[in-house]
mmCIF file of C-alpha atoms in Angstrom:
data_model
loop_
_atom_site.group_PDB
_atom_site.id
_atom_site.type_symbol
_atom_site.label_atom_id
_atom_site.label_comp_id
_atom_site.label_asym_id
_atom_site.label_seq_id
_atom_site.Cartn_x
_atom_site.Cartn_y
_atom_site.Cartn_z
ATOM 1 C CA UNK A 22 15.727 202.969 205.081
ATOM 2 C CA UNK A 23 16.670 200.329 202.533
ATOM 3 C CA UNK A 24 16.098 201.647 199.012
ATOM 4 C CA UNK A 25 14.023 200.240 196.192
ATOM 5 C CA UNK A 26 17.259 199.201 194.447
ATOM 6 C CA UNK A 27 16.719 195.824 196.065
ATOM 7 C CA UNK A 28 13.860 195.198 193.631
ATOM 8 C CA UNK A 29 16.265 195.600 190.705
ATOM 9 C CA UNK A 30 19.067 193.520 192.162
ATOM 10 C CA UNK A 31 17.386 190.530 193.785
ATOM 11 C CA UNK A 32 14.751 188.126 192.425
ATOM 12 C CA UNK A 33 11.170 188.556 193.587
ATOM 13 C CA UNK A 34 10.166 185.876 196.124
ATOM 14 C CA UNK A 35 7.866 183.137 194.835
ATOM 15 C CA UNK A 36 4.747 182.126 196.776
ATOM 16 C CA UNK A 37 3.974 178.456 197.308
ATOM 17 C CA UNK A 38 0.854 176.769 198.615
ATOM 18 C CA UNK A 39 0.386 176.349 202.358
ATOM 19 C CA UNK A 40 1.290 172.828 203.504
ATOM 20 C CA UNK A 41 2.283 171.234 206.793
ATOM 21 C CA UNK A 42 5.174 168.942 205.844
ATOM 22 C CA UNK A 43 8.872 169.522 205.265
ATOM 23 C CA UNK A 44 9.729 170.683 201.746
ATOM 24 C CA UNK A 45 12.863 171.127 199.716
ATOM 25 C CA UNK A 46 15.843 169.021 198.732
ATOM 26 C CA UNK A 47 19.003 167.461 200.135
ATOM 27 C CA UNK A 48 22.012 166.231 198.185
ATOM 28 C CA UNK A 49 23.252 162.638 198.618
ATOM 29 C CA UNK A 50 24.864 162.209 202.013
ATOM 30 C CA UNK A 51 22.565 164.659 203.802
ATOM 31 C CA UNK A 52 19.569 162.406 204.587
ATOM 32 C CA UNK A 53 20.377 162.592 208.311
ATOM 33 C CA UNK A 54 20.170 166.371 208.122
ATOM 34 C CA UNK A 55 16.606 166.198 206.827
ATOM 35 C CA UNK A 56 15.657 163.853 209.671
ATOM 36 C CA UNK A 57 17.215 166.211 212.212
ATOM 37 C CA UNK A 58 15.387 169.188 210.697
ATOM 38 C CA UNK A 59 12.058 167.317 210.796
ATOM 39 C CA UNK A 60 12.590 166.384 214.447
ATOM 40 C CA UNK A 61 13.475 169.970 215.415
ATOM 41 C CA UNK A 62 10.371 171.289 213.661
ATOM 42 C CA UNK A 63 8.143 168.803 215.476
ATOM 43 C CA UNK A 64 9.637 169.797 218.816
ATOM 44 C CA UNK A 65 9.111 173.492 218.084
ATOM 45 C CA UNK A 66 5.324 173.108 217.898
ATOM 46 C CA UNK A 67 2.489 172.741 215.372
ATOM 47 C CA UNK A 68 3.401 173.895 211.840
ATOM 48 C CA UNK A 69 0.462 176.279 211.871
ATOM 49 C CA UNK A 70 2.040 178.257 214.702
ATOM 50 C CA UNK A 71 5.665 178.394 213.549
ATOM 51 C CA UNK A 72 8.012 177.732 210.676
ATOM 52 C CA UNK A 73 11.690 177.252 209.935
ATOM 53 C CA UNK A 74 14.218 176.786 207.153
ATOM 54 C CA UNK A 75 17.654 175.233 206.802
ATOM 55 C CA UNK A 76 20.185 175.790 204.033
ATOM 56 C CA UNK A 77 23.721 174.515 203.455
ATOM 57 C CA UNK A 78 26.090 175.705 200.728
ATOM 58 C CA UNK A 79 29.277 173.779 199.952
ATOM 59 C CA UNK A 80 31.726 174.936 197.287
ATOM 60 C CA UNK A 81 29.043 177.327 196.065
ATOM 61 C CA UNK A 82 26.415 174.582 195.635
ATOM 62 C CA UNK A 83 23.176 174.531 197.620
ATOM 63 C CA UNK A 84 23.300 170.985 199.043
ATOM 64 C CA UNK A 85 20.532 171.376 201.642
ATOM 65 C CA UNK A 86 17.438 173.526 201.058
ATOM 66 C CA UNK A 87 14.586 172.719 203.469
ATOM 67 C CA UNK A 88 11.620 174.622 204.890
ATOM 68 C CA UNK A 89 8.507 173.886 206.907
ATOM 69 C CA UNK A 90 5.442 175.429 208.502
ATOM 70 C CA UNK A 91 4.002 178.916 208.675
ATOM 71 C CA UNK A 92 5.889 182.177 208.348
ATOM 72 C CA UNK A 93 3.106 184.425 209.607
ATOM 73 C CA UNK A 94 0.192 182.817 211.497
ATOM 74 C CA UNK A 95 -1.689 186.130 211.533
ATOM 75 C CA UNK A 96 -1.643 186.509 207.745
ATOM 76 C CA UNK A 97 -1.717 182.755 207.122
ATOM 77 C CA UNK A 98 1.427 182.994 204.990
ATOM 78 C CA UNK A 99 3.344 179.725 204.470
ATOM 79 C CA UNK A 100 7.074 179.455 204.977
ATOM 80 C CA UNK A 101 8.858 179.122 201.630
ATOM 81 C CA UNK A 102 12.463 178.820 200.581
ATOM 82 C CA UNK A 103 12.481 182.602 200.095
ATOM 83 C CA UNK A 104 10.952 183.610 203.446
ATOM 84 C CA UNK A 105 12.895 186.345 205.229
ATOM 85 C CA UNK A 106 13.381 185.933 208.979
ATOM 86 C CA UNK A 107 14.471 188.580 211.489
ATOM 87 C CA UNK A 108 18.099 187.788 212.341
ATOM 88 C CA UNK A 109 17.966 189.858 215.578
ATOM 89 C CA UNK A 110 21.068 189.209 217.749
ATOM 90 C CA UNK A 111 22.707 187.369 214.855
ATOM 91 C CA UNK A 112 22.903 190.672 212.959
ATOM 92 C CA UNK A 113 26.280 191.397 214.568
ATOM 93 C CA UNK A 114 28.135 188.979 212.285
ATOM 94 C CA UNK A 115 26.607 190.664 209.220
ATOM 95 C CA UNK A 116 27.544 194.066 210.649
ATOM 96 C CA UNK A 117 31.141 192.926 211.156
ATOM 97 C CA UNK A 118 31.298 191.642 207.573
ATOM 98 C CA UNK A 119 30.363 195.090 206.256
ATOM 99 C CA UNK A 120 33.102 196.720 208.339
ATOM 100 C CA UNK A 121 35.657 194.158 207.176
ATOM 101 C CA UNK A 122 34.835 194.956 203.558
ATOM 102 C CA UNK A 123 35.439 198.656 204.210
ATOM 103 C CA UNK A 124 38.763 197.707 205.802
ATOM 104 C CA UNK A 125 39.618 195.634 202.722
ATOM 105 C CA UNK A 126 38.764 198.661 200.560
ATOM 106 C CA UNK A 127 41.180 200.815 202.574
ATOM 107 C CA UNK A 128 38.416 203.098 203.836
ATOM 108 C CA UNK A 129 39.116 202.423 207.525
ATOM 109 C CA UNK A 130 41.321 200.426 209.898
ATOM 110 C CA UNK A 131 40.064 198.448 212.872
ATOM 111 C CA UNK A 132 42.930 199.472 215.145
ATOM 112 C CA UNK A 133 42.326 203.206 214.661
ATOM 113 C CA UNK A 134 40.166 205.176 217.104
ATOM 114 C CA UNK A 135 36.537 205.685 216.191
ATOM 115 C CA UNK A 136 37.149 209.390 216.758
ATOM 116 C CA UNK A 137 39.473 209.493 213.724
ATOM 117 C CA UNK A 138 36.353 209.052 211.596
ATOM 118 C CA UNK A 139 33.824 210.618 213.981
ATOM 119 C CA UNK A 140 35.539 213.378 215.983
ATOM 120 C CA UNK A 141 32.541 214.098 218.237
ATOM 121 C CA UNK A 142 32.770 210.544 219.587
ATOM 122 C CA UNK A 143 35.975 211.356 221.506
ATOM 123 C CA UNK A 144 34.305 213.217 224.390
ATOM 124 C CA UNK A 145 33.955 211.761 227.904
ATOM 125 C CA UNK A 146 36.983 209.519 227.708
ATOM 126 C CA UNK A 147 36.195 207.685 224.455
ATOM 127 C CA UNK A 148 39.058 209.109 222.403
ATOM 128 C CA UNK A 149 41.111 205.890 222.449
ATOM 129 C CA UNK A 150 38.212 203.498 221.701
ATOM 130 C CA UNK A 151 38.944 201.685 218.443
ATOM 131 C CA UNK A 152 36.659 200.038 215.913
ATOM 132 C CA UNK A 153 38.088 196.698 217.017
ATOM 133 C CA UNK A 154 37.030 197.482 220.600
ATOM 134 C CA UNK A 155 33.493 198.158 219.369
ATOM 135 C CA UNK A 156 33.219 195.040 217.207
ATOM 136 C CA UNK A 157 34.584 192.756 219.947
ATOM 137 C CA UNK A 158 32.494 194.328 222.751
ATOM 138 C CA UNK A 159 35.609 195.418 224.646
ATOM 139 C CA UNK A 160 34.925 199.183 224.472
ATOM 140 C CA UNK A 161 33.111 199.221 227.860
ATOM 141 C CA UNK A 162 30.089 200.725 226.083
ATOM 142 C CA UNK A 163 27.563 197.881 226.268
ATOM 143 C CA UNK A 164 24.516 200.035 227.081
ATOM 144 C CA UNK A 165 23.112 203.560 227.014
ATOM 145 C CA UNK A 166 23.000 206.070 229.863
ATOM 146 C CA UNK A 167 20.002 207.978 228.472
ATOM 147 C CA UNK A 168 16.596 206.346 228.797
ATOM 148 C CA UNK A 169 15.326 205.267 225.365
ATOM 149 C CA UNK A 170 12.265 203.415 224.109
ATOM 150 C CA UNK A 171 11.254 201.073 221.305
ATOM 151 C CA UNK A 172 10.637 203.959 218.895
ATOM 152 C CA UNK A 173 13.971 205.646 219.618
ATOM 153 C CA UNK A 174 15.952 202.595 218.501
ATOM 154 C CA UNK A 175 14.568 203.039 214.985
ATOM 155 C CA UNK A 176 16.492 206.327 214.577
ATOM 156 C CA UNK A 177 20.216 205.501 214.211
ATOM 157 C CA UNK A 178 21.339 209.121 213.866
ATOM 158 C CA UNK A 179 19.645 210.145 217.083
ATOM 159 C CA UNK A 180 21.231 207.137 218.812
ATOM 160 C CA UNK A 181 24.655 208.137 217.491
ATOM 161 C CA UNK A 182 24.174 211.664 218.847
ATOM 162 C CA UNK A 183 23.225 210.283 222.279
ATOM 163 C CA UNK A 184 26.242 207.960 222.295
ATOM 164 C CA UNK A 185 28.516 210.968 221.795
ATOM 165 C CA UNK A 186 27.486 212.064 225.296
ATOM 166 C CA UNK A 187 28.218 208.709 226.967
ATOM 167 C CA UNK A 188 31.451 207.624 228.602
ATOM 168 C CA UNK A 189 32.794 204.117 229.243
ATOM 169 C CA UNK A 190 30.976 202.217 231.999
ATOM 170 C CA UNK A 191 32.360 202.473 235.540
ATOM 171 C CA UNK A 192 30.796 199.183 236.647
ATOM 172 C CA UNK A 193 33.702 196.685 236.849
ATOM 173 C CA UNK A 194 31.590 194.025 235.155
ATOM 174 C CA UNK A 195 31.336 196.072 231.957
ATOM 175 C CA UNK A 196 34.696 194.849 230.688
ATOM 176 C CA UNK A 197 33.369 191.312 230.614
ATOM 177 C CA UNK A 198 30.052 192.028 228.864
ATOM 178 C CA UNK A 199 30.830 190.389 225.540
ATOM 179 C CA UNK A 200 27.503 191.140 223.958
ATOM 180 C CA UNK A 201 25.275 194.190 224.112
ATOM 181 C CA UNK A 202 22.191 194.313 221.930
ATOM 182 C CA UNK A 203 22.241 197.884 220.635
ATOM 183 C CA UNK A 204 25.270 200.156 220.960
ATOM 184 C CA UNK A 205 27.888 198.520 218.720
ATOM 185 C CA UNK A 206 25.539 198.757 215.756
ATOM 186 C CA UNK A 207 24.837 202.450 216.177
ATOM 187 C CA UNK A 208 28.548 203.230 216.472
ATOM 188 C CA UNK A 209 29.430 201.182 213.397
ATOM 189 C CA UNK A 210 26.562 202.603 211.327
ATOM 190 C CA UNK A 211 27.689 206.154 212.035
ATOM 191 C CA UNK A 212 31.298 205.328 211.118
ATOM 192 C CA UNK A 213 30.154 203.705 207.852
ATOM 193 C CA UNK A 214 28.100 206.785 206.986
ATOM 194 C CA UNK A 215 31.005 209.126 207.670
ATOM 195 C CA UNK A 216 33.726 207.207 205.820
ATOM 196 C CA UNK A 217 31.666 205.976 202.869
ATOM 197 C CA UNK A 218 28.891 208.543 202.471
ATOM 198 C CA UNK A 219 26.207 205.858 202.212
ATOM 199 C CA UNK A 220 24.049 204.616 205.041
ATOM 200 C CA UNK A 221 24.831 201.093 206.199
ATOM 201 C CA UNK A 222 21.782 199.523 204.534
ATOM 202 C CA UNK A 223 22.592 200.969 201.116
ATOM 203 C CA UNK A 224 26.304 200.174 201.430
ATOM 204 C CA UNK A 225 25.521 196.546 202.253
ATOM 205 C CA UNK A 226 23.032 196.260 199.403
ATOM 206 C CA UNK A 227 25.280 197.778 196.754
ATOM 207 C CA UNK A 228 28.568 196.209 197.816
ATOM 208 C CA UNK A 229 27.583 192.792 199.234
ATOM 209 C CA UNK A 230 23.970 191.622 198.855
ATOM 210 C CA UNK A 231 23.465 192.889 195.322
ATOM 211 C CA UNK A 232 26.698 191.662 193.705
ATOM 212 C CA UNK A 233 26.443 188.261 195.407
ATOM 213 C CA UNK A 234 22.672 187.885 194.897
ATOM 214 C CA UNK A 235 21.957 187.446 198.599
ATOM 215 C CA UNK A 236 18.590 187.746 200.314
ATOM 216 C CA UNK A 237 20.176 189.516 203.299
ATOM 217 C CA UNK A 238 19.080 193.056 204.167
ATOM 218 C CA UNK A 239 19.379 195.761 206.811
ATOM 219 C CA UNK A 240 15.676 196.660 206.888
ATOM 220 C CA UNK A 241 13.012 195.894 204.301
ATOM 221 C CA UNK A 242 11.127 197.580 201.470
ATOM 222 C CA UNK A 243 7.327 197.262 201.106
ATOM 223 C CA UNK A 244 7.448 194.493 198.496
ATOM 224 C CA UNK A 245 9.243 192.222 200.976
ATOM 225 C CA UNK A 246 6.835 192.574 203.900
ATOM 226 C CA UNK A 247 4.419 189.785 202.804
ATOM 227 C CA UNK A 248 7.348 187.357 202.610
ATOM 228 C CA UNK A 249 8.708 188.022 206.106
ATOM 229 C CA UNK A 250 8.292 185.759 209.135
ATOM 230 C CA UNK A 251 6.511 186.916 212.285
ATOM 231 C CA UNK A 252 8.433 185.972 215.428
ATOM 232 C CA UNK A 253 7.059 184.561 218.676
ATOM 233 C CA UNK A 254 8.694 183.409 221.911
ATOM 234 C CA UNK A 255 9.092 179.903 223.227
ATOM 235 C CA UNK A 256 7.924 179.355 226.801
ATOM 236 C CA UNK A 257 10.590 180.661 229.138
ATOM 237 C CA UNK A 258 12.603 182.400 226.394
ATOM 238 C CA UNK A 259 12.401 185.882 227.903
ATOM 239 C CA UNK A 260 13.271 184.608 231.386
ATOM 240 C CA UNK A 261 16.891 184.224 230.255
ATOM 241 C CA UNK A 262 17.250 188.006 230.171
ATOM 242 C CA UNK A 263 17.342 190.523 233.045
ATOM 243 C CA UNK A 264 13.786 191.612 233.867
ATOM 244 C CA UNK A 265 12.815 195.303 233.831
ATOM 245 C CA UNK A 266 10.995 194.945 237.165
ATOM 246 C CA UNK A 267 14.207 194.494 239.103
ATOM 247 C CA UNK A 268 14.658 190.789 238.453
ATOM 248 C CA UNK A 269 18.318 191.462 237.689
ATOM 249 C CA UNK A 270 20.682 191.840 240.602
ATOM 250 C CA UNK A 271 20.997 195.593 240.139
ATOM 251 C CA UNK A 272 17.486 196.363 238.928
ATOM 252 C CA UNK A 273 16.498 198.517 236.013
ATOM 253 C CA UNK A 274 18.883 201.390 236.800
ATOM 254 C CA UNK A 275 22.099 199.365 237.034
ATOM 255 C CA UNK A 276 24.303 197.823 234.367
ATOM 256 C CA UNK A 277 21.820 195.059 233.511
ATOM 257 C CA UNK A 278 19.083 197.612 233.025
ATOM 258 C CA UNK A 279 21.210 199.863 230.808
ATOM 259 C CA UNK A 280 22.312 196.942 228.621
ATOM 260 C CA UNK A 281 19.269 194.664 228.365
ATOM 261 C CA UNK A 282 16.262 196.834 229.251
ATOM 262 C CA UNK A 283 17.002 200.180 227.655
ATOM 263 C CA UNK A 284 14.901 199.045 225.879
ATOM 264 C CA UNK A 285 14.595 195.264 225.831
ATOM 265 C CA UNK A 286 15.481 193.697 222.465
ATOM 266 C CA UNK A 287 12.802 191.103 223.265
ATOM 267 C CA UNK A 288 9.813 193.154 224.467
ATOM 268 C CA UNK A 289 6.867 191.418 226.116
ATOM 269 C CA UNK A 290 4.909 191.931 222.909
ATOM 270 C CA UNK A 291 6.861 190.095 220.213
ATOM 271 C CA UNK A 292 4.616 191.831 217.681
ATOM 272 C CA UNK A 293 6.829 194.938 217.955
ATOM 273 C CA UNK A 294 9.255 193.208 215.560
ATOM 274 C CA UNK A 295 6.449 192.651 213.031
ATOM 275 C CA UNK A 296 5.280 196.262 212.887
ATOM 276 C CA UNK A 297 5.707 197.875 209.471
ATOM 277 C CA UNK A 298 7.671 200.794 210.912
ATOM 278 C CA UNK A 299 10.087 198.449 212.704
ATOM 279 C CA UNK A 300 10.671 196.332 209.600
ATOM 280 C CA UNK A 301 11.476 199.391 207.496
ATOM 281 C CA UNK A 302 13.909 200.853 210.046
ATOM 282 C CA UNK A 303 17.699 200.651 210.026
ATOM 283 C CA UNK A 304 18.563 198.997 213.353
ATOM 284 C CA UNK A 305 22.182 197.956 212.776
ATOM 285 C CA UNK A 306 22.769 195.449 215.608
ATOM 286 C CA UNK A 307 19.403 193.676 215.469
ATOM 287 C CA UNK A 308 17.624 194.645 212.261
ATOM 288 C CA UNK A 309 18.960 192.283 209.587
ATOM 289 C CA UNK A 310 16.404 190.180 207.694
ATOM 290 C CA UNK A 311 17.507 187.175 205.675
ATOM 291 C CA UNK A 312 16.440 183.904 204.168
ATOM 292 C CA UNK A 313 18.236 180.762 205.292
ATOM 293 C CA UNK A 314 19.532 180.483 201.722
ATOM 294 C CA UNK A 315 20.901 184.013 201.794
ATOM 295 C CA UNK A 316 22.686 183.514 205.113
ATOM 296 C CA UNK A 317 24.116 180.148 204.052
ATOM 297 C CA UNK A 318 25.394 181.593 200.772
ATOM 298 C CA UNK A 319 27.065 184.494 202.586
ATOM 299 C CA UNK A 320 28.716 182.127 205.062
ATOM 300 C CA UNK A 321 29.772 179.863 202.203
ATOM 301 C CA UNK A 322 31.422 182.806 200.448
ATOM 302 C CA UNK A 323 33.310 183.732 203.629
ATOM 303 C CA UNK A 324 34.348 180.102 204.179
ATOM 304 C CA UNK A 325 35.733 179.874 200.646
ATOM 305 C CA UNK A 326 37.529 183.225 200.883
ATOM 306 C CA UNK A 327 39.111 182.173 204.195
ATOM 307 C CA UNK A 328 41.035 179.321 202.546
ATOM 308 C CA UNK A 329 42.019 180.927 199.248
ATOM 309 C CA UNK A 330 45.667 181.103 198.348
ATOM 310 C CA UNK A 331 47.170 184.419 199.516
ATOM 311 C CA UNK A 332 46.787 186.939 196.723
ATOM 312 C CA UNK A 333 44.025 185.005 194.952
ATOM 313 C CA UNK A 334 41.059 187.226 194.063
ATOM 314 C CA UNK A 335 38.261 186.737 196.623
ATOM 315 C CA UNK A 336 34.531 186.686 196.144
ATOM 316 C CA UNK A 337 34.127 189.161 199.017
ATOM 317 C CA UNK A 338 36.986 189.494 201.538
ATOM 318 C CA UNK A 339 40.713 188.995 201.060
ATOM 319 C CA UNK A 340 42.510 186.127 202.746
ATOM 320 C CA UNK A 341 44.625 188.629 204.674
ATOM 321 C CA UNK A 342 41.579 190.428 206.088
ATOM 322 C CA UNK A 343 39.834 187.181 207.032
ATOM 323 C CA UNK A 344 42.965 185.755 208.637
ATOM 324 C CA UNK A 345 43.129 188.759 210.936
ATOM 325 C CA UNK A 346 39.372 188.873 211.480
ATOM 326 C CA UNK A 347 39.393 185.241 212.675
ATOM 327 C CA UNK A 348 42.527 185.598 214.787
ATOM 328 C CA UNK A 349 41.606 185.153 218.459
ATOM 329 C CA UNK A 350 41.109 188.418 220.325
ATOM 330 C CA UNK A 351 38.924 187.948 223.411
ATOM 331 C CA UNK A 352 37.002 185.263 225.274
ATOM 332 C CA UNK A 353 35.048 185.332 228.497
ATOM 333 C CA UNK A 354 32.003 184.420 230.555
ATOM 334 C CA UNK A 355 29.396 187.162 230.272
ATOM 335 C CA UNK A 356 28.626 188.416 233.817
ATOM 336 C CA UNK A 357 25.069 189.432 232.906
ATOM 337 C CA UNK A 358 23.780 186.529 230.816
ATOM 338 C CA UNK A 359 26.267 183.762 231.495
ATOM 339 C CA UNK A 360 27.638 181.768 228.607
ATOM 340 C CA UNK A 361 31.092 182.002 227.051
ATOM 341 C CA UNK A 362 31.696 184.124 223.968
ATOM 342 C CA UNK A 363 34.846 184.477 221.886
ATOM 343 C CA UNK A 364 35.651 186.916 219.085
ATOM 344 C CA UNK A 365 38.343 187.303 216.491
ATOM 345 C CA UNK A 366 40.063 190.618 215.797
ATOM 346 C CA UNK A 367 37.385 191.584 213.280
ATOM 347 C CA UNK A 368 34.384 190.966 215.508
ATOM 348 C CA UNK A 369 33.490 187.569 214.042
ATOM 349 C CA UNK A 370 32.218 185.197 216.718
ATOM 350 C CA UNK A 371 34.563 182.205 216.977
ATOM 351 C CA UNK A 372 32.752 178.904 217.442
ATOM 352 C CA UNK A 373 33.786 175.659 219.102
ATOM 353 C CA UNK A 374 34.633 172.845 216.700
ATOM 354 C CA UNK A 375 32.625 170.450 218.873
ATOM 355 C CA UNK A 376 32.598 166.755 217.966
ATOM 356 C CA UNK A 377 33.417 167.377 214.291
ATOM 357 C CA UNK A 378 36.879 169.012 214.155
ATOM 358 C CA UNK A 379 37.666 167.800 210.633
ATOM 359 C CA UNK A 380 34.881 170.020 209.310
ATOM 360 C CA UNK A 381 34.543 172.680 211.997
ATOM 361 C CA UNK A 382 38.099 173.698 212.912
ATOM 362 C CA UNK A 383 38.315 177.467 212.547
ATOM 363 C CA UNK A 384 34.525 177.882 212.542
ATOM 364 C CA UNK A 385 32.916 181.283 212.916
ATOM 365 C CA UNK A 386 29.393 182.659 212.618
ATOM 366 C CA UNK A 387 26.736 183.198 215.253
ATOM 367 C CA UNK A 388 25.028 181.236 217.977
ATOM 368 C CA UNK A 389 22.882 182.537 220.749
ATOM 369 C CA UNK A 390 19.311 183.482 221.658
ATOM 370 C CA UNK A 391 16.928 184.094 218.819
ATOM 371 C CA UNK A 392 15.492 182.329 215.829
ATOM 372 C CA UNK A 393 18.641 182.276 213.668
ATOM 373 C CA UNK A 394 21.996 180.483 213.787
ATOM 374 C CA UNK A 395 24.646 180.347 211.075
ATOM 375 C CA UNK A 396 28.112 178.911 210.526
ATOM 376 C CA UNK A 397 31.132 179.247 208.264
ATOM 377 C CA UNK A 398 33.375 176.175 208.132
ATOM 378 C CA UNK A 399 36.465 177.187 206.106
ATOM 379 C CA UNK A 400 38.111 173.764 206.183
ATOM 380 C CA UNK A 401 34.991 172.302 204.528
ATOM 381 C CA UNK A 402 34.367 175.381 202.315
ATOM 382 C CA UNK A 403 30.813 175.297 203.659
ATOM 383 C CA UNK A 404 28.239 177.733 205.008
ATOM 384 C CA UNK A 405 25.062 176.740 206.848
ATOM 385 C CA UNK A 406 22.100 178.590 208.322
ATOM 386 C CA UNK A 407 18.964 177.842 210.325
ATOM 387 C CA UNK A 408 16.147 180.406 210.446
ATOM 388 C CA UNK A 409 12.992 180.021 212.516
ATOM 389 C CA UNK A 410 10.067 182.112 213.686
ATOM 390 C CA UNK A 411 9.891 180.678 217.222
ATOM 391 C CA UNK A 412 12.595 182.227 219.392
ATOM 392 C CA UNK A 413 14.153 179.555 221.559
ATOM 393 C CA UNK A 414 17.599 178.369 222.618
ATOM 394 C CA UNK A 415 18.000 174.940 221.105
ATOM 395 C CA UNK A 416 16.914 173.691 217.654
ATOM 396 C CA UNK A 417 19.163 175.766 215.391
ATOM 397 C CA UNK A 418 22.362 174.784 217.170
ATOM 398 C CA UNK A 419 21.392 171.104 217.343
ATOM 399 C CA UNK A 420 20.472 170.931 213.667
ATOM 400 C CA UNK A 421 23.693 172.655 212.598
ATOM 401 C CA UNK A 422 25.664 170.145 214.666
ATOM 402 C CA UNK A 423 24.029 167.402 212.583
ATOM 403 C CA UNK A 424 24.928 169.317 209.420
ATOM 404 C CA UNK A 425 28.540 169.445 210.612
ATOM 405 C CA UNK A 426 28.516 165.668 211.042
ATOM 406 C CA UNK A 427 27.206 165.167 207.494
ATOM 407 C CA UNK A 428 29.822 167.567 206.117
ATOM 408 C CA UNK A 429 32.591 165.744 207.998
ATOM 409 C CA UNK A 430 31.431 162.398 206.640
ATOM 410 C CA UNK A 431 31.462 163.884 203.161
ATOM 411 C CA UNK A 432 35.028 165.068 203.625
ATOM 412 C CA UNK A 433 36.125 161.550 204.541
ATOM 413 C CA UNK A 434 34.402 160.083 201.500
ATOM 414 C CA UNK A 435 35.738 162.777 199.222
#
């Protein structure tokens, strides 16, 4: 559980009055971004039923800071610039950042077997599995063999003990499953605990979030609960994932079932993610909570560190570590969900430069299902993040594409 140290390190969120319009500021040159954000919010539904935020940090300056709507319709809480949103599947990029910092500190190496740090992990043919395999989803361990439920996933030590008993998947599709919702996080969290002595949430707070002043957390403390968004699903959102009633080609007992329904990261009742117990828990692969500002600042730090002169002191990660972390490692079409994913050696998701290569070449971050999307654009020294309460597949990516266009135009002018 995240400790109360967060109260001492980070500023207390500020409440603002409930309103229905878009609030916040944009720097000159970003007017189109505000228009795009307003359009995406309108398309998402009435402000009273959902909310969202967008933040962009360039060269350390917050150049876009927008928010709209309602964070929690049940409590009637408005969305503010400080609202924390569940990052869910986007937590993997934050998890990878923590591991990369430990690598920078010399505490571990990505190309060494997990069993070097966690000897019990070696059983059942896992002795050669490296940390890089885990972070890039190439370990053939995308799901769990044991049946687990929504309460079990809140106990990372029990999950680590169960994973000791698993072997790599025999299903030939497993090598191409480039995202699994649960297992990578439990493996990484146990390695962090064994090499550092601190649990992942405390390590991240003391080494990353606290020093950089970021509203990004693995799990929450009680003071933060009133300032946290309640998620809901867009129509058809859950239909993208294999159904537990045998809607997948191999049913609940096959590979799809073990990966995406053991248990489902998006249960039929979205309220599971708003339960107090769930919000307090350390769930490494899905349980990050962050404000759009916090995510954008973190991505801005990584973008700046990625283009520093070799040997120059970084804000977080060395140029050498980030160069390797962003170096292409694997790409493929996921056989369970469809969609192409690509990862660098350090588990950072590599993103297409799209129509704005001047700004987006070398981009990394996260895109995918859920209410959060974020980007690091090293060439532009910029980080950007969208956070929303309505889980869907479109607005965040579209808005960040518009941000990229504004950034590219700014580069030409500058």
